[in-house]
Short mmCIF file of C-alpha atoms and ligand atoms in Angstrom, two decimals:
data_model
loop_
_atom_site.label_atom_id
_atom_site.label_comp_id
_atom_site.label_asym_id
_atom_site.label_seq_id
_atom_site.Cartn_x
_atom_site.Cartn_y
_atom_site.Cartn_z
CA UNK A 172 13.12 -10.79 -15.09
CA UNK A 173 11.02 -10.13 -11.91
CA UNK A 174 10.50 -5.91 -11.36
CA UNK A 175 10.84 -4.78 -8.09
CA UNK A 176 8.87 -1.22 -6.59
CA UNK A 177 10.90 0.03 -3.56
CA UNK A 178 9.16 3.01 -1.94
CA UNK A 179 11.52 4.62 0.26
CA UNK A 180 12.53 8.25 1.34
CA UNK A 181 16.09 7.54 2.27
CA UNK A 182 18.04 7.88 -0.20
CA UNK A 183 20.91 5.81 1.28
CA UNK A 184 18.85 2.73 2.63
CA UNK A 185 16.98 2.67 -1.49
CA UNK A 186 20.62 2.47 -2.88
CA UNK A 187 21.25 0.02 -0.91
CA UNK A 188 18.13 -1.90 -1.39
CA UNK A 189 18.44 -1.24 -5.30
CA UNK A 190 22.61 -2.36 -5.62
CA UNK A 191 21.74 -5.51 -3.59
CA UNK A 192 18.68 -6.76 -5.61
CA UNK A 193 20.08 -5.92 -8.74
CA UNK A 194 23.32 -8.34 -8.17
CA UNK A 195 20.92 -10.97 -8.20
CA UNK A 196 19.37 -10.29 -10.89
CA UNK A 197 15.98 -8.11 -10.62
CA UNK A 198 15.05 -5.07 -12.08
CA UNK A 199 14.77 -2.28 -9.62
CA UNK A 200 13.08 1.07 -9.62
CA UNK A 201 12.96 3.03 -6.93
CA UNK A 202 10.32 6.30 -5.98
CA UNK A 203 10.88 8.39 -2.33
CA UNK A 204 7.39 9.86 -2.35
CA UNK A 205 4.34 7.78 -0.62
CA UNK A 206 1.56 9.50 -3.05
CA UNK A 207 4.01 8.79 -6.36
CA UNK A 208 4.92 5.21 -5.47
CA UNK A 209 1.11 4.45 -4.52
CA UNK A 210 0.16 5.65 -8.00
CA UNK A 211 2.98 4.07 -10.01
CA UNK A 212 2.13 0.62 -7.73
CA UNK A 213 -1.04 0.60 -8.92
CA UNK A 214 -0.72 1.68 -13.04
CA UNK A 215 2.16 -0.11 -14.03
CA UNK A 216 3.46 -3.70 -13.72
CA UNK A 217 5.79 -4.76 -10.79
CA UNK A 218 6.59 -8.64 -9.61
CA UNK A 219 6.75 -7.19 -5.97
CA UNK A 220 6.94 -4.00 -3.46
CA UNK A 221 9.19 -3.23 -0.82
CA UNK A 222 7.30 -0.54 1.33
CA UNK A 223 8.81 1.73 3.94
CA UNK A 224 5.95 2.50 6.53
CA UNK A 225 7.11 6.71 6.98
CA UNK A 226 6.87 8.30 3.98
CA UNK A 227 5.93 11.70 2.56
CA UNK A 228 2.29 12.66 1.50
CA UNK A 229 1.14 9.14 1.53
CA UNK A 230 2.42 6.69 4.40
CA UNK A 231 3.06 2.73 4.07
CA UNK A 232 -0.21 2.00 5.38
CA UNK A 233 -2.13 3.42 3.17
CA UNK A 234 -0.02 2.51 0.46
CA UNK A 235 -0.67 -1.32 1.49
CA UNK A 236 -4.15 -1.22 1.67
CA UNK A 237 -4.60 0.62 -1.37
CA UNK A 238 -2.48 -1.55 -3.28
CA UNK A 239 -4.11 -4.92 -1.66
CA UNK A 240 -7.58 -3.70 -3.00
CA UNK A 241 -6.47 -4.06 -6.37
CA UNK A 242 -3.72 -6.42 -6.50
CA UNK A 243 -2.33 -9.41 -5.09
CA UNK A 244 1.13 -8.83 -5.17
CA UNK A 245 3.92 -9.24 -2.69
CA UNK A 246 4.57 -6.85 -0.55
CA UNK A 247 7.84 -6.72 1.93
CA UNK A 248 6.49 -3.93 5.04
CA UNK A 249 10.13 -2.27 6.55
CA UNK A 250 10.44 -0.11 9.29
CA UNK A 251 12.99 1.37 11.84
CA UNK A 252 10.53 0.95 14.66
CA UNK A 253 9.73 -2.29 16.29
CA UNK A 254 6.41 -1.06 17.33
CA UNK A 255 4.98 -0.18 14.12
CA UNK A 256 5.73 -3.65 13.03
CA UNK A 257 3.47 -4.45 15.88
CA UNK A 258 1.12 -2.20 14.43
CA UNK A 259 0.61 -2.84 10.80
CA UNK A 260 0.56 -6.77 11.61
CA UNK A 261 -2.16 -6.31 14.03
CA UNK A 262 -3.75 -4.13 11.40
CA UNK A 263 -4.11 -7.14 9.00
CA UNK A 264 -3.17 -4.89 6.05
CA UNK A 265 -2.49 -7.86 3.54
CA UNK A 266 1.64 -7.23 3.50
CA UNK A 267 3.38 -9.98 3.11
CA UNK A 268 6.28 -9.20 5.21
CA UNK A 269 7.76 -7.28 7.45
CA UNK A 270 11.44 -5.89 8.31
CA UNK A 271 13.00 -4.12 10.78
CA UNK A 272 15.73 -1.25 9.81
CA UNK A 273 18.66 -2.10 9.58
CA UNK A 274 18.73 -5.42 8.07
CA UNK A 275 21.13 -7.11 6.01
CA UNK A 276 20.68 -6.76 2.84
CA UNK A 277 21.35 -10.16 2.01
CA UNK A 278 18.42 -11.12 4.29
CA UNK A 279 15.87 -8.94 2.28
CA UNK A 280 17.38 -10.90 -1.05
CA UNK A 281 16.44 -13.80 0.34
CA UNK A 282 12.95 -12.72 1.36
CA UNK A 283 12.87 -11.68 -1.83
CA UNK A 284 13.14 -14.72 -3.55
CA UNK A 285 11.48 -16.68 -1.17
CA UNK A 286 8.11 -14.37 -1.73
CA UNK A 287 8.51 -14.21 -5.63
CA UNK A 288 8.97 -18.38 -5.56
CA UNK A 289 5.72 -18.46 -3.46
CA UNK A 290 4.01 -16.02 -5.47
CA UNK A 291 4.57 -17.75 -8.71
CA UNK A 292 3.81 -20.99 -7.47
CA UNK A 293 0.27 -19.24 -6.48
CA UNK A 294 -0.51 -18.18 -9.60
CA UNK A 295 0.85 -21.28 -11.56
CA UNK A 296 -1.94 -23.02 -9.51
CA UNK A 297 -4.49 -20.60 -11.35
CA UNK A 298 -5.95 -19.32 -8.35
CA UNK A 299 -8.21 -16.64 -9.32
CA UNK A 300 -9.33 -12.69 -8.83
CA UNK A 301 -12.05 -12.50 -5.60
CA UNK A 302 -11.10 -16.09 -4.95
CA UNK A 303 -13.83 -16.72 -1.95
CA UNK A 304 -14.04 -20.03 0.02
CA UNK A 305 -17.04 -19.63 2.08
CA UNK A 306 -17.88 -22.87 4.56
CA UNK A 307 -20.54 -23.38 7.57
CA UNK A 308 -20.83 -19.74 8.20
CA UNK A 309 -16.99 -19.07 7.69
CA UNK A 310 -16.07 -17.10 4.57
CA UNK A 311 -12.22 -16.56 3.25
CA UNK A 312 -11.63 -13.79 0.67
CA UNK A 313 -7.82 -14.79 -0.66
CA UNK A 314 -7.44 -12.33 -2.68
CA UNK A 315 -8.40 -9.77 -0.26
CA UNK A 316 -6.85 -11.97 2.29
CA UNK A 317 -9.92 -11.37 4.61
CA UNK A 318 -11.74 -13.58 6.93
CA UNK A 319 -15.41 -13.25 8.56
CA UNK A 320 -17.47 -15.49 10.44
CA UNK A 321 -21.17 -15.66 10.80
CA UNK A 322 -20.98 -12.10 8.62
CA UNK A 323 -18.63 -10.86 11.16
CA UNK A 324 -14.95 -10.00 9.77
CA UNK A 325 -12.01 -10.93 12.35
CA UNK A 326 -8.42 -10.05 11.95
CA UNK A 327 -5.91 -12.32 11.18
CA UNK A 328 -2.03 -12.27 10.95
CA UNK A 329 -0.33 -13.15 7.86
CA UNK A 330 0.71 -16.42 8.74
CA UNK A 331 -2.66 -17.10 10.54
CA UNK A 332 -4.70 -16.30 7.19
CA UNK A 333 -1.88 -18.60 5.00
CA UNK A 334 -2.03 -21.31 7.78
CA UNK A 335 -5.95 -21.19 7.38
CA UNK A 336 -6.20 -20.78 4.11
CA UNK A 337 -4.06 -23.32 2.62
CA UNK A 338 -5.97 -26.04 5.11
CA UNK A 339 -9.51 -24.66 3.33
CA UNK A 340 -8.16 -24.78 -0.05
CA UNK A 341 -6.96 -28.68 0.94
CA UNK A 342 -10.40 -29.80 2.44
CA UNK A 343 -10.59 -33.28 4.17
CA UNK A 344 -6.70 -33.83 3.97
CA UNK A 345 -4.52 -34.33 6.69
CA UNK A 346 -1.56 -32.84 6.99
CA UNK A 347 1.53 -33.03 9.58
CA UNK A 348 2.48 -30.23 11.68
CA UNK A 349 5.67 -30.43 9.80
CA UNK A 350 3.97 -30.62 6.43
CA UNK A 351 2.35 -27.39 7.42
CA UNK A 352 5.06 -25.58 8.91
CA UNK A 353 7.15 -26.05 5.39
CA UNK A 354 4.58 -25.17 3.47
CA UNK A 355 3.77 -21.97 5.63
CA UNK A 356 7.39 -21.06 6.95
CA UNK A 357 8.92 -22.04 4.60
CA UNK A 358 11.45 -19.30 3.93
CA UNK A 359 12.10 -18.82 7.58
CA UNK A 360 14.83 -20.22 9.53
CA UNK A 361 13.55 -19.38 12.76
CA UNK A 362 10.48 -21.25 14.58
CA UNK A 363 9.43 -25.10 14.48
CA UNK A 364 6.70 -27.59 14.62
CA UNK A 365 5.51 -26.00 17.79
CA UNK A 366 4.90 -23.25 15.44
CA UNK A 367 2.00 -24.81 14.16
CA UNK A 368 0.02 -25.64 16.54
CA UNK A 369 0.29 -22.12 18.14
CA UNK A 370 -1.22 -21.05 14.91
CA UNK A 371 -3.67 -23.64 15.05
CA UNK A 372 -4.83 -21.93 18.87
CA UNK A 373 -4.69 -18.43 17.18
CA UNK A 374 -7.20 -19.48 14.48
CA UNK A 375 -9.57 -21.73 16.34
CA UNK A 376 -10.23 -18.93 18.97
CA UNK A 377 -11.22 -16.52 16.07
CA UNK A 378 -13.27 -19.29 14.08
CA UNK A 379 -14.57 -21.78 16.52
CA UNK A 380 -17.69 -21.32 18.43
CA UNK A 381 -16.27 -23.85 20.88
CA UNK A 382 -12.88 -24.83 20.44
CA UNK A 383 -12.82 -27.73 22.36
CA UNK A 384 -14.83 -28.88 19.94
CA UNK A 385 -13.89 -27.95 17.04
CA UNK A 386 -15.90 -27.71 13.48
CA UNK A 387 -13.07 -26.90 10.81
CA UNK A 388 -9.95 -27.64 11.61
CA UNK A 389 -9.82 -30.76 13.02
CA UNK A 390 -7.15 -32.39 15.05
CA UNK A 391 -5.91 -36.01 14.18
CA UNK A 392 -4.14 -37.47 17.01
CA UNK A 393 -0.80 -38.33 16.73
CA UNK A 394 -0.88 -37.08 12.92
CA UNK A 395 -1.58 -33.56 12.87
CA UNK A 396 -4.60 -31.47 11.05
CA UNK A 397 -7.35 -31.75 8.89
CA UNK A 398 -9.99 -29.10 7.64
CA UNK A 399 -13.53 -30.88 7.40
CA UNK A 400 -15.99 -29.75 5.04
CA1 CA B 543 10.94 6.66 5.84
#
């Protein structure tokens, strides 16, 4: 049975959290103080954490980074402020989602479950600790889930660094912009194809010294992407 962490100072919002997940079927604890839930995080065991960004003594941010030095678990980022959404994606602080309060709770199960699914499926592949994929000058920590080029780190989002990723870890394969938008979306109902190749944009501009001319990701016409080593 998969253990959820939810860190969260409302009572109210944790109940509900806690009823919701444990219909379905996980294991739920539940801790209201940022500098208790960072150190239970980080000693004991837990499948995934759901994170609320204001907390006492120790806020969400520091939780995430703290926990994403150490471990590569999922982590689902909520917040009652649009904004600070904004904020901790632009930060590049490893979560692996993020929610607005109030959701429904039947949204976060399924986020849930979709992130659990992926994460498995990650480490049924065997991908290891300080996994580093370092080509021409570009270097990927996945573990870390940081990114530098020419020794110079850059920030990217959370579906940026999959998007990237997952083309490094597939060299000299192309894929569809459909292929890639399952495999990177693929718990989202929202977005399309188009999706994709926005991403693409995002991640040439950081990585390419000229991106009409691209030296990783490659474009095949009329097929979709391909990331040359
Ligand atoms: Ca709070």
């Amino acid at each position: 049975m998969s253990k959820i962490l939810i860190i969260e100072d409302e009572e109210a919002i944790a109940d509900l959290e806690k009823d919701y997940l444990e219909l379905s079927g996980f294991e739920v604890e539940t801790e209201n103080r940022g500098d208790v839930g960072l150190k239970r995080a980080l000693e004991e065991d837990y499948d995934l954490f759901i994170l609320d960004l204001m907390l006492p003594e120790v806020d969400g941010f520091e939780i995430c980074r703290e926990i994403r030095n150490q471990k590569n678990t999922p982590i689902i980022m909520v917040s009652a402020k649009k904004d600070d959404i904004d904020k901790i994606r632009g930060l590049g602080l490893g979560a692996d989602d993020y929610m607005t309060k109030p959701f429904s709770p039947s949204e976060l199960v399924a986020r849930v479950k979709a992130h659990l699914a992926r994460y498995e499926r990650l480490i049924g592949t065997g991908v290891q600790e300080n996994d580093i994929i370092e080509i021409r000058g570009l270097k990927i920590d996945k573990t870390a889930r940081r990114v530098w080029i020419n020794g110079e780190e850059k920030n990217f989002t959370t579906k940026e660094f999959d998007l990237l990723a997952f083309l490094a870890q597939n060299p000299n394969r192309v894929f569809t912009k459909d292929e890639l938008f399952k495999e990177i979306w693929d718990m989202e109902s929202i977005g399309d194809i188009a999706t994709v190749t926005v991403h693409i944009k995002k991640i040439r501009e950081k990585i390419e010294f000229n991106t009409a001319k691209p030296q990783y990701i490659e474009t095949i016409w009329g097929v979709g992407y391909r990331f040359k080593v």
